Coordinates of C-alpha atoms and ligand atoms in Angstrom, one line a residue:
M38 CA -7.0 -20.6 -29.1
S39 CA -3.6 -20.5 -29.3
M40 CA -1.1 -18.8 -26.6
T41 CA 1.2 -17.1 -28.8
D42 CA -1.8 -15.8 -31.1
P43 CA -0.5 -11.8 -30.8
E44 CA -4.0 -10.7 -30.7
R45 CA -4.2 -12.3 -27.2
I46 CA -1.2 -11.3 -25.8
P47 CA -1.3 -8.4 -23.3
V48 CA 1.6 -5.6 -23.8
I49 CA 1.9 -2.4 -21.6
I50 CA 3.0 0.1 -24.9
G51 CA 2.5 3.5 -22.5
V52 CA 3.6 4.9 -19.1
G53 CA 2.9 8.5 -17.7
Q54 CA 3.2 10.1 -13.9
V55 CA 3.0 13.9 -13.4
G56 CA 3.5 15.7 -9.7
D57 CA 1.6 18.7 -9.1
R58 CA 2.9 21.5 -6.6
P59 CA 1.0 24.8 -7.0
D60 CA 2.0 27.7 -5.3
D61 CA -1.4 28.1 -4.6
P62 CA -3.7 25.1 -3.4
D63 CA -7.1 27.3 -5.2
R64 CA -4.6 26.8 -8.7
G65 CA -3.7 23.0 -8.0
L66 CA -5.2 19.9 -10.4
D67 CA -7.7 18.2 -8.9
S68 CA -7.8 14.4 -8.8
L69 CA -9.1 13.9 -11.9
G70 CA -7.1 16.6 -13.5
L71 CA -4.1 14.5 -12.7
M72 CA -5.3 11.3 -14.4
V73 CA -6.1 13.6 -17.5
E74 CA -2.6 14.6 -17.4
A75 CA -1.0 11.1 -16.5
L76 CA -2.9 10.0 -19.3
K77 CA -1.6 12.6 -22.2
V78 CA 1.8 11.7 -20.7
A79 CA 1.1 7.7 -21.2
A80 CA -0.6 8.5 -25.0
Q81 CA 2.4 10.2 -25.8
D82 CA 4.7 7.8 -24.1
A83 CA 3.1 4.7 -26.9
G84 CA 2.2 7.4 -29.9
V85 CA -1.5 6.6 -30.2
P86 CA -4.0 9.0 -29.6
L87 CA -6.0 8.6 -26.3
A88 CA -9.6 8.5 -28.8
D89 CA -8.7 5.3 -29.5
I90 CA -9.0 3.0 -26.2
D91 CA -11.6 0.8 -25.8
S92 CA -11.2 0.3 -21.9
L93 CA -10.8 2.8 -19.3
A94 CA -10.5 1.7 -15.9
I95 CA -10.1 4.2 -13.2
V96 CA -8.9 3.8 -9.1
D97 CA -11.0 5.4 -7.0
Q98 CA -9.9 8.7 -5.1
I99 CA -11.0 10.4 -2.1
S100 CA -9.2 13.5 -2.2
F101 CA -11.8 14.9 -4.4
H102 CA -14.2 12.4 -3.6
H103 CA -17.2 14.8 -3.9
L104 CA -16.5 14.5 -7.7
G105 CA -18.0 11.3 -7.8
K106 CA -17.5 8.2 -10.7
L107 CA -14.9 10.1 -12.9
C108 CA -15.7 7.5 -15.7
E109 CA -17.9 10.1 -17.9
P110 CA -16.0 13.1 -17.4
L111 CA -12.8 11.7 -17.6
A112 CA -13.5 9.9 -20.9
A113 CA -14.8 13.8 -22.3
A114 CA -11.5 15.3 -21.5
I115 CA -9.4 12.8 -23.1
G116 CA -11.7 12.9 -25.7
A117 CA -12.3 9.1 -25.9
A118 CA -15.4 6.8 -26.1
P119 CA -14.5 3.6 -24.6
A120 CA -16.9 0.4 -25.1
I121 CA -15.9 -0.4 -21.4
N122 CA -15.6 2.0 -18.9
Y123 CA -15.4 1.8 -15.2
Q124 CA -14.4 2.9 -11.9
S125 CA -13.1 0.6 -8.8
A126 CA -15.3 0.2 -6.3
A127 CA -12.8 1.2 -3.7
P128 CA -9.7 3.0 -3.4
H129 CA -7.5 0.3 -2.4
G130 CA -3.4 0.0 -2.7
D131 CA -4.4 -3.4 -4.9
T132 CA -6.8 -1.8 -7.6
P133 CA -3.9 -0.5 -10.0
I134 CA -2.8 -4.3 -10.1
R135 CA -6.5 -5.6 -10.5
L136 CA -6.9 -3.3 -12.9
L137 CA -4.0 -4.0 -15.2
N138 CA -5.0 -7.9 -14.5
E139 CA -8.5 -7.0 -15.6
A140 CA -7.3 -5.3 -18.8
A141 CA -4.8 -8.8 -19.4
N142 CA -8.1 -10.9 -19.3
R143 CA -10.2 -8.5 -21.3
I144 CA -6.9 -8.9 -24.2
G145 CA -6.7 -11.9 -23.2
A146 CA -10.5 -12.5 -24.0
G147 CA -10.1 -11.0 -27.7
E148 CA -12.6 -8.1 -25.9
V149 CA -10.6 -5.0 -25.9
K150 CA -7.6 -4.2 -28.2
L151 CA -6.5 -1.3 -26.1
A152 CA -6.8 -0.5 -22.8
A153 CA -6.1 2.8 -20.1
V154 CA -6.0 2.3 -16.8
V155 CA -5.5 5.7 -14.3
G156 CA -5.2 7.4 -11.3
G157 CA -5.1 10.4 -9.1
E158 CA -4.7 12.3 -5.8
A159 CA -4.8 15.4 -5.1
L160 CA -4.2 15.1 -1.5
R161 CA -1.8 18.1 -0.9
T162 CA -4.2 20.4 -2.4
A163 CA -7.4 19.4 -1.4
A164 CA -5.5 19.7 2.4
G165 CA -4.5 23.2 1.3
R166 CA -7.8 24.3 0.6
A167 CA -9.4 23.0 3.3
A168 CA -6.6 24.8 5.2
K169 CA -7.3 28.3 3.0
A170 CA -11.4 27.8 4.3
A171 CA -10.1 27.3 7.9
S172 CA -8.1 30.7 7.9
G173 CA -4.8 29.0 7.3
E174 CA -4.6 28.1 11.1
D175 CA -5.7 24.2 11.0
K176 CA -3.4 22.1 10.0
S177 CA -5.8 18.8 11.4
Y178 CA -7.0 18.1 8.1
N179 CA -6.4 14.7 6.7
A180 CA -8.5 12.7 3.6
V181 CA -7.4 9.4 4.6
R182 CA -8.9 9.9 8.2
K183 CA -11.6 11.7 7.2
V184 CA -12.6 8.4 5.0
A185 CA -11.6 6.0 7.4
T186 CA -14.2 8.2 10.3
R187 CA -17.0 8.6 8.0
R188 CA -19.5 6.1 10.1
E189 CA -20.3 5.9 14.1
P190 CA -17.3 4.4 15.7
N191 CA -16.8 0.7 15.9
Y192 CA -15.0 -1.3 18.9
A193 CA -11.4 -1.0 17.0
Q194 CA -11.9 2.6 16.3
R195 CA -13.4 3.8 19.7
H196 CA -9.6 2.1 20.9
G197 CA -8.2 4.3 18.5
L198 CA -7.7 1.8 15.2
S199 CA -9.0 3.9 12.7
A200 CA -6.8 4.9 10.0
P201 CA -3.9 2.9 8.6
V202 CA -1.1 4.7 10.5
D203 CA -3.2 3.8 13.8
I204 CA -3.3 0.1 12.8
Y205 CA -0.5 -1.3 10.7
P206 CA 1.8 -1.0 14.0
L207 CA 0.2 -3.5 15.5
Y208 CA 1.3 -5.8 12.2
E209 CA 5.2 -4.1 12.8
N210 CA 4.9 -5.1 17.0
A211 CA 4.0 -8.8 16.2
T212 CA 6.1 -9.3 13.3
R213 CA 8.9 -8.4 15.4
A214 CA 8.3 -10.6 18.3
A215 CA 7.6 -13.6 16.0
W216 CA 10.9 -12.8 14.5
G217 CA 12.4 -13.0 17.6
E218 CA 14.3 -9.5 16.8
S219 CA 14.8 -6.9 19.4
L220 CA 13.1 -3.6 18.5
E221 CA 16.9 -1.9 17.8
D222 CA 16.9 -4.8 15.0
A223 CA 14.0 -4.6 13.8
Q224 CA 13.7 -0.9 13.4
F225 CA 17.1 -1.2 11.7
E226 CA 16.1 -3.0 9.2
S227 CA 12.9 -0.7 8.3
A228 CA 15.7 2.3 8.1
E229 CA 18.0 0.3 5.7
I230 CA 14.5 -0.7 3.7
W231 CA 13.4 3.4 3.4
S232 CA 16.7 4.7 3.1
R233 CA 17.0 2.6 -0.3
F234 CA 13.7 3.7 -1.4
S235 CA 14.6 7.3 -0.6
E236 CA 17.5 6.6 -3.1
V237 CA 15.2 5.2 -5.5
A238 CA 13.1 8.0 -5.1
A239 CA 16.0 10.5 -5.5
E240 CA 16.8 8.9 -9.2
N241 CA 13.4 9.0 -10.2
P242 CA 11.8 11.9 -11.7
G243 CA 8.4 11.3 -11.1
A244 CA 8.8 10.9 -7.5
W245 CA 7.9 13.1 -4.9
I246 CA 10.5 13.7 -2.2
R247 CA 13.9 13.4 -4.3
K248 CA 16.3 13.8 -1.6
P249 CA 18.0 10.8 0.0
A250 CA 17.5 10.0 3.3
S251 CA 20.2 8.0 5.6
P252 CA 18.8 4.8 7.7
A253 CA 19.9 7.8 10.9
D254 CA 17.5 10.5 9.5
I255 CA 15.0 8.0 9.6
L256 CA 15.9 6.6 12.7
D257 CA 16.3 10.0 14.6
V258 CA 13.1 10.8 16.2
N259 CA 12.9 14.9 16.1
E260 CA 10.7 17.9 15.0
R261 CA 11.0 17.5 11.3
N262 CA 10.5 13.5 12.1
R263 CA 7.8 13.1 14.5
P264 CA 6.5 10.1 16.1
I265 CA 3.2 9.0 14.6
A266 CA 2.5 5.5 16.1
F267 CA 4.9 3.7 18.1
P268 CA 7.2 2.6 16.2
Y269 CA 6.7 4.4 13.5
S270 CA 7.7 8.0 12.6
K271 CA 6.7 10.1 9.7
L272 CA 9.7 9.1 7.5
M273 CA 8.6 5.4 8.2
V274 CA 5.2 5.9 6.9
A275 CA 3.2 7.0 4.0
N276 CA 3.1 10.7 2.9
S277 CA 0.1 11.9 2.3
S278 CA 0.9 15.3 1.3
V279 CA 1.2 14.6 -2.2
N280 CA -0.6 15.6 -5.7
Q281 CA 0.8 12.9 -8.1
G282 CA -1.4 11.4 -10.9
A283 CA -0.3 7.7 -12.8
G284 CA -2.0 5.7 -16.2
F285 CA -0.6 3.3 -18.5
L286 CA -2.0 1.9 -21.6
V287 CA -2.1 -1.7 -22.0
A288 CA -2.7 -3.2 -25.5
S289 CA -2.4 -6.7 -27.9
L290 CA 1.0 -7.4 -29.2
A291 CA -0.9 -7.2 -32.6
E292 CA -2.7 -3.9 -32.0
A293 CA 0.9 -2.8 -30.5
R294 CA 2.8 -4.2 -33.6
R295 CA 0.2 -2.8 -35.8
R296 CA 0.7 0.8 -34.4
G297 CA 4.4 0.2 -35.1
I298 CA 5.4 0.8 -31.6
A299 CA 9.4 -0.4 -31.2
E300 CA 9.7 -4.3 -29.5
D301 CA 11.7 -3.4 -27.0
R302 CA 9.7 -0.7 -25.8
L303 CA 6.8 -3.5 -25.4
I304 CA 6.4 -4.6 -21.7
Y305 CA 4.8 -7.8 -21.5
V306 CA 1.9 -9.0 -18.5
G307 CA 2.3 -12.0 -16.4
M308 CA 0.5 -14.0 -14.7
G309 CA -1.3 -12.2 -11.5
A310 CA -2.9 -13.3 -8.0
A311 CA -4.8 -12.4 -5.4
A312 CA -6.5 -13.3 -2.1
K313 CA -7.6 -11.1 1.2
E314 CA -7.7 -10.9 4.7
P315 CA -11.0 -10.3 6.5
A316 CA -11.9 -6.5 6.3
S317 CA -12.4 -6.2 10.3
I318 CA -8.6 -6.6 11.7
L319 CA -9.8 -7.7 14.6
A320 CA -11.3 -11.2 12.9
R321 CA -7.6 -12.1 11.2
D322 CA -6.4 -15.1 12.5
R323 CA -3.0 -13.4 13.3
Y324 CA -0.5 -10.3 13.0
D325 CA 2.9 -11.5 12.5
H326 CA 2.0 -13.1 9.0
S327 CA -0.6 -13.3 6.6
V328 CA -1.9 -16.6 4.4
S329 CA -3.6 -14.3 2.2
M330 CA 0.0 -12.3 1.4
E331 CA 1.3 -15.5 1.2
T332 CA -0.6 -17.2 -1.5
S333 CA -0.6 -14.3 -3.0
I334 CA 3.0 -13.9 -3.6
A335 CA 3.5 -17.7 -3.4
R336 CA 1.0 -18.3 -6.4
T337 CA 2.5 -15.6 -8.3
L338 CA 5.9 -17.2 -8.9
D339 CA 4.2 -20.6 -9.2
L340 CA 1.7 -19.2 -12.1
N341 CA 4.5 -17.9 -14.0
G342 CA 6.5 -20.7 -13.6
M343 CA 9.6 -18.6 -11.8
T344 CA 11.7 -17.9 -8.4
V345 CA 12.9 -15.1 -6.9
E346 CA 16.1 -15.7 -8.6
D347 CA 14.3 -14.4 -12.2
F348 CA 13.5 -10.7 -10.8
D349 CA 15.8 -8.3 -11.4
C350 CA 13.3 -5.6 -9.4
V351 CA 10.7 -5.2 -7.1
E352 CA 8.3 -3.5 -6.1
L353 CA 7.0 -4.6 -2.6
Y354 CA 4.0 -2.5 -1.5
S355 CA 5.2 0.2 1.1
C356 CA 2.7 2.0 3.1
F357 CA 4.6 1.0 6.9
P358 CA 7.9 -0.8 7.1
C359 CA 5.5 -4.2 8.3
V360 CA 4.4 -4.7 4.8
P361 CA 7.5 -4.8 2.5
K362 CA 9.3 -6.5 5.3
M363 CA 6.6 -9.1 5.2
A364 CA 6.4 -9.9 2.1
R365 CA 10.5 -10.0 1.4
R366 CA 10.5 -12.9 4.1
I367 CA 7.6 -14.5 1.7
L368 CA 9.5 -13.6 -1.6
G369 CA 12.7 -14.3 -0.4
W370 CA 14.3 -10.7 -1.1
P371 CA 17.4 -9.8 0.2
W372 CA 16.8 -6.4 2.9
D373 CA 19.7 -4.9 1.1
R374 CA 18.5 -4.7 -2.6
P375 CA 15.6 -2.0 -2.8
A376 CA 12.7 -3.1 -2.4
S377 CA 11.1 -0.3 -4.7
V378 CA 11.7 0.4 -8.5
F379 CA 9.5 4.0 -7.8
G380 CA 10.6 5.4 -4.3
G381 CA 8.4 3.8 -1.9
L382 CA 5.2 5.7 -0.8
T383 CA 7.1 7.9 2.0
F384 CA 9.4 9.5 -0.8
G385 CA 8.1 8.3 -4.2
G386 CA 4.6 9.4 -2.9
G387 CA 1.7 7.8 -1.5
P388 CA -1.6 8.7 -3.2
I389 CA -3.7 6.0 -1.7
A390 CA -4.9 3.8 -3.8
N391 CA -2.9 4.5 -7.0
Y392 CA 1.0 4.2 -5.9
M393 CA 1.1 1.4 -7.6
S394 CA 0.3 2.8 -11.1
H395 CA 3.3 4.8 -10.4
A396 CA 5.4 1.4 -9.7
V397 CA 4.0 0.1 -13.0
V398 CA 4.8 3.1 -14.5
S399 CA 8.6 3.4 -13.1
M400 CA 9.0 -0.3 -13.7
V401 CA 7.9 -0.3 -17.2
D402 CA 10.6 2.4 -17.8
K403 CA 13.3 0.2 -15.8
L404 CA 12.5 -2.9 -17.7
R405 CA 13.0 -0.9 -21.1
R406 CA 16.1 -0.2 -20.0
E407 CA 17.6 -3.0 -18.3
G408 CA 16.9 -6.5 -16.8
R409 CA 14.6 -9.1 -17.4
Y410 CA 11.5 -9.0 -15.6
G411 CA 10.2 -7.8 -12.8
F412 CA 7.8 -8.6 -9.8
L413 CA 4.9 -6.5 -8.2
F414 CA 3.1 -6.6 -5.0
A415 CA 0.7 -5.0 -4.0
N416 CA -1.2 -4.4 -0.4
G417 CA -4.7 -2.6 0.1
G418 CA -6.8 -1.4 2.8
F419 CA -5.0 -2.4 6.7
A420 CA -3.2 -5.3 5.1
T421 CA -6.3 -6.6 3.7
D422 CA -5.9 -7.3 -0.3
N423 CA -3.4 -8.5 -1.9
H424 CA -2.6 -8.7 -5.7
C425 CA 0.5 -9.6 -7.3
I426 CA 1.9 -9.4 -11.0
V427 CA 4.6 -10.3 -13.2
L428 CA 5.9 -7.8 -16.0
G429 CA 9.1 -8.6 -18.4
N430 CA 10.6 -7.2 -21.6
R431 CA 10.5 -10.9 -23.0
P432 CA 7.6 -13.0 -23.8
I433 CA 6.4 -14.6 -20.7
A434 CA 6.0 -18.5 -21.6
A435 CA 3.8 -19.2 -18.8
A436 CA 1.1 -16.1 -19.3
R437 CA -2.6 -17.4 -20.5
F438 CA -5.2 -14.7 -20.5
P439 CA -7.8 -14.6 -19.4
Q440 CA -7.3 -15.9 -16.3
D441 CA -8.9 -16.4 -12.8
F442 CA -6.7 -14.3 -10.2
D443 CA -8.9 -15.3 -7.6
H444 CA -6.6 -17.5 -5.1
Q445 CA -8.8 -17.1 -2.0
A446 CA -9.9 -20.7 -1.4
E447 CA -6.7 -21.5 -1.1
A448 CA -5.7 -18.8 1.6
E449 CA -9.0 -19.6 3.4
E450 CA -7.4 -23.3 3.6
K451 CA -3.7 -22.0 5.2
R452 CA -6.1 -19.6 7.4
G453 CA -5.3 -20.7 11.1
P454 CA -8.5 -20.1 14.0
V455 CA -9.3 -16.9 14.3
P456 CA -9.7 -16.1 17.7
E457 CA -13.0 -15.0 19.2
L458 CA -13.8 -11.5 19.9
V459 CA -15.0 -10.3 23.3
E460 CA -15.4 -7.1 23.7
D461 CA -16.1 -6.4 27.8
Y462 CA -13.6 -8.0 29.3
A463 CA -12.1 -7.5 32.7
G464 CA -9.3 -9.9 33.6
P465 CA -5.7 -11.5 33.1
A466 CA -4.7 -11.4 29.4
T467 CA -1.3 -11.4 27.5
I468 CA -0.6 -8.8 25.0
E469 CA -0.9 -10.1 21.1
S470 CA 0.0 -6.5 19.7
Y471 CA 0.0 -3.2 20.6
T472 CA 0.6 0.4 19.4
V473 CA 0.7 4.3 20.8
F474 CA -0.4 7.1 19.1
Y475 CA 1.9 10.4 19.4
G476 CA 0.2 14.0 18.9
R477 CA 1.8 16.4 16.7
D478 CA 3.4 17.6 19.5
G479 CA 5.4 14.8 19.7
A480 CA 3.7 13.6 23.2
P481 CA 2.0 10.5 23.5
R482 CA -1.8 10.8 23.2
A483 CA -3.6 7.4 24.1
G484 CA -2.2 3.5 23.6
V485 CA -4.1 0.1 22.9
V486 CA -3.1 -3.4 23.7
V487 CA -4.7 -6.2 21.6
A488 CA -5.1 -9.1 24.2
R489 CA -5.7 -12.9 24.3
T490 CA -7.6 -13.8 27.4
P491 CA -6.8 -17.4 29.0
E492 CA -9.1 -18.6 27.1
G493 CA -7.9 -17.6 23.8
Q494 CA -10.2 -14.9 22.8
R495 CA -9.1 -11.3 21.8
T496 CA -10.2 -8.0 23.0
L497 CA -8.9 -4.6 23.5
A498 CA -7.5 -2.3 26.5
H499 CA -6.8 1.4 26.3
V500 CA -3.2 2.0 28.1
D501 CA -3.3 5.3 30.2
V502 CA -1.2 7.5 28.9
R503 CA -0.5 9.3 31.9
D504 CA 1.1 5.4 33.2
A505 CA 4.9 6.9 32.5
A506 CA 6.2 3.2 33.6
M507 CA 3.9 1.2 31.3
L508 CA 4.2 3.7 28.5
A509 CA 8.1 3.2 28.5
F510 CA 7.7 -0.9 28.8
L511 CA 5.9 -0.9 25.3
T512 CA 8.4 1.9 23.8
D513 CA 11.7 1.8 25.5
G514 CA 13.0 -1.8 23.5
T515 CA 14.4 -3.4 27.2
H516 CA 11.5 -6.2 26.9
E517 CA 9.4 -7.5 24.5
P518 CA 5.9 -6.2 25.5
V519 CA 4.1 -8.5 23.1
G520 CA 3.4 -12.4 24.8
T521 CA 3.7 -10.5 28.2
E522 CA 0.6 -11.1 30.9
G523 CA -1.1 -8.1 32.6
R524 CA -4.7 -7.3 33.4
I525 CA -7.7 -5.7 32.0
V526 CA -9.5 -3.6 34.2
A527 CA -13.0 -2.2 34.0
L528 CA -12.9 1.7 34.4
D529 CA -15.0 4.8 33.8
E530 CA -14.1 5.2 30.6
G531 CA -13.6 1.7 29.1
F532 CA -11.2 -1.6 29.9
G533 CA -7.8 -0.3 31.0
W534 CA -4.5 -2.7 30.7
R535 CA -2.8 -2.7 33.9
R536 CA 0.7 -4.5 34.2
T537 CA 0.9 -7.5 36.7
Ligands
ACO795 C1 -2.6 0.4 1.8 C2 -2.2 1.7 2.0 O1 -2.1 2.7 1.5 S1 -2.3 2.3 3.2 C3 -1.5 4.2 3.1 C4 -2.5 5.3 3.2 N1 -1.6 6.4 3.2 C5 -1.9 7.1 4.5 O2 -2.1 6.2 5.6 C6 -1.2 8.3 4.8 C7 0.0 8.5 6.4 N2 0.4 9.5 6.1 C8 -0.6 10.9 6.6 O3 -1.3 10.6 7.4 C9 0.5 11.9 7.1 O4 1.4 12.1 5.9 C10 1.0 12.3 8.7 C11 -0.5 12.3 9.8 C12 2.0 10.9 8.9 C13 2.4 13.4 8.2 O5 1.2 14.3 7.6 P1 1.2 15.9 8.2 O6 0.7 16.3 9.2 O7 0.5 17.0 7.0 O8 2.6 16.3 8.4 P2 3.4 17.3 9.1 O9 2.5 18.7 9.0 O10 4.0 16.7 10.2 O11 4.7 17.6 8.2 C14 4.3 18.5 7.2 C15 5.6 18.1 6.1 O12 6.2 16.9 6.5 C16 5.9 16.3 4.4 N3 5.1 15.0 4.8 C17 4.1 14.4 5.7 N4 3.8 13.5 5.5 C18 5.0 12.9 5.3 C19 5.8 11.7 5.4 N5 4.7 10.8 5.4 N6 7.4 11.5 4.9 C20 7.4 12.2 4.5 N7 7.4 13.8 4.4 C21 6.4 13.6 5.1 C22 4.6 17.5 3.8 O13 5.2 17.3 2.7 C23 5.3 18.6 4.5 O14 6.4 19.0 4.3 P3 6.4 20.8 3.0 O15 6.1 21.4 4.6 O16 8.1 20.5 2.8 O17 5.2 20.5 2.2

């Protein structure tokens, strides 16, 4: 099989994204409705009927979880009967890129000619309906936290580490210390990157918040930018109050030509590479670096025969600042160039697992207008899943499909030793990372320290929020808490952290 056989070369031919802002949540679209609308826009963009798709891949969603598997209802709603029709097993942030890579593989194998990938989340509508059902007083409904706490709490969850907003700060605080930065410098970098996201979003009709925010707006903690988990405030975290859907159509180059799609609207798919961290955050080797992120990014560059210089634009996943900050260092992308084509998860929007579909849509739009190649880095779970891929508005010479995108073995080779976990430890310990959680009123409600014993084992300890001196030590930036020593003491309510 020749790799120049146009029957086997995958190209994106159509993209669509939609947002829904109903006055009354009862009149809003659900996740399925958003997917239908996004696919209709993509089909119109490509000029092909949806009835013709022979593959449909759906990003799992959480906001209307009770709808279950959407394969049949979605196919029926768009009038298609694709031979391949599946939904991802879980709603992880890397899913759209995985589904794109799988579509490219099927086209490369000659199994399909026209594939659709789509996702949608009506988080805002779901929360609005829940609040209405609870007489409008209850603003606490949070689908993200609900999913994270469905089961009996485990050791990490008993220490407050449940939802992504609780956990990613462990990476932020650990990377700051590892990179030898002050709190002020680390926050400044986050704010600069986020401010650029807001500017990209302001220009992007598909983005949710289209008002630019300055670095100062992002850094200033106030009523509208309440603290969430140290050192992140609301304007530094994924926005889960959105209703958005996005999808795209991938075809073989030959099929695109048969359908008369203009060459300058075709976006070529390059090679992708995936690797992941252990699912349990406490079973990771470290929080200041991710070998799976490194593997996914480095392997994608290698496989495409490209360096950072080849990219005119990038999408570095941005649920929380630590993620694009780690990724840009691996890739070599400067902090003062936009790290997103969509607008980031705060301003562009953050529909759980489908963010990267919006990034694909926005990158296709951009590459149709300008530049040559774009690099997409997707992150999922709790900095768990990584999947990168390249897109280009011209053929990508090194691209070969089908390809095995799983590079887990390489990540495992690079992984350092994983510390043993001890659950009931009292005695001297050193801070490996930490965070402080805040309530809706902006007051701290709990804190957690991930600590290492003198033998190198890992353990957790609670921080007493009544201990003002300890809270100041963890949050005022005058000393770096990571790496400092303390003592864990057994208390009635669990194991607590004490400064020595
Ligand atoms: C791999 C991954 O992607 S992991 C990431 C998964 N996603 C997440 O974890 C989502 C994290 N974010 C959240 O849980 C929520 O956005 C929170 C808790 C931070 C804030 O949500 P709420 O409690 O609803 O916000 P709050 O009540 O303080 O304010 C509501 C207002 O702020 C807006 N808003 C909510 N979150 C954000 C945000 N992160 N950024 C900007 N605006 C926001 C809402 O749209 C609403 O504005 P409106 O009144 O104009 O409609």
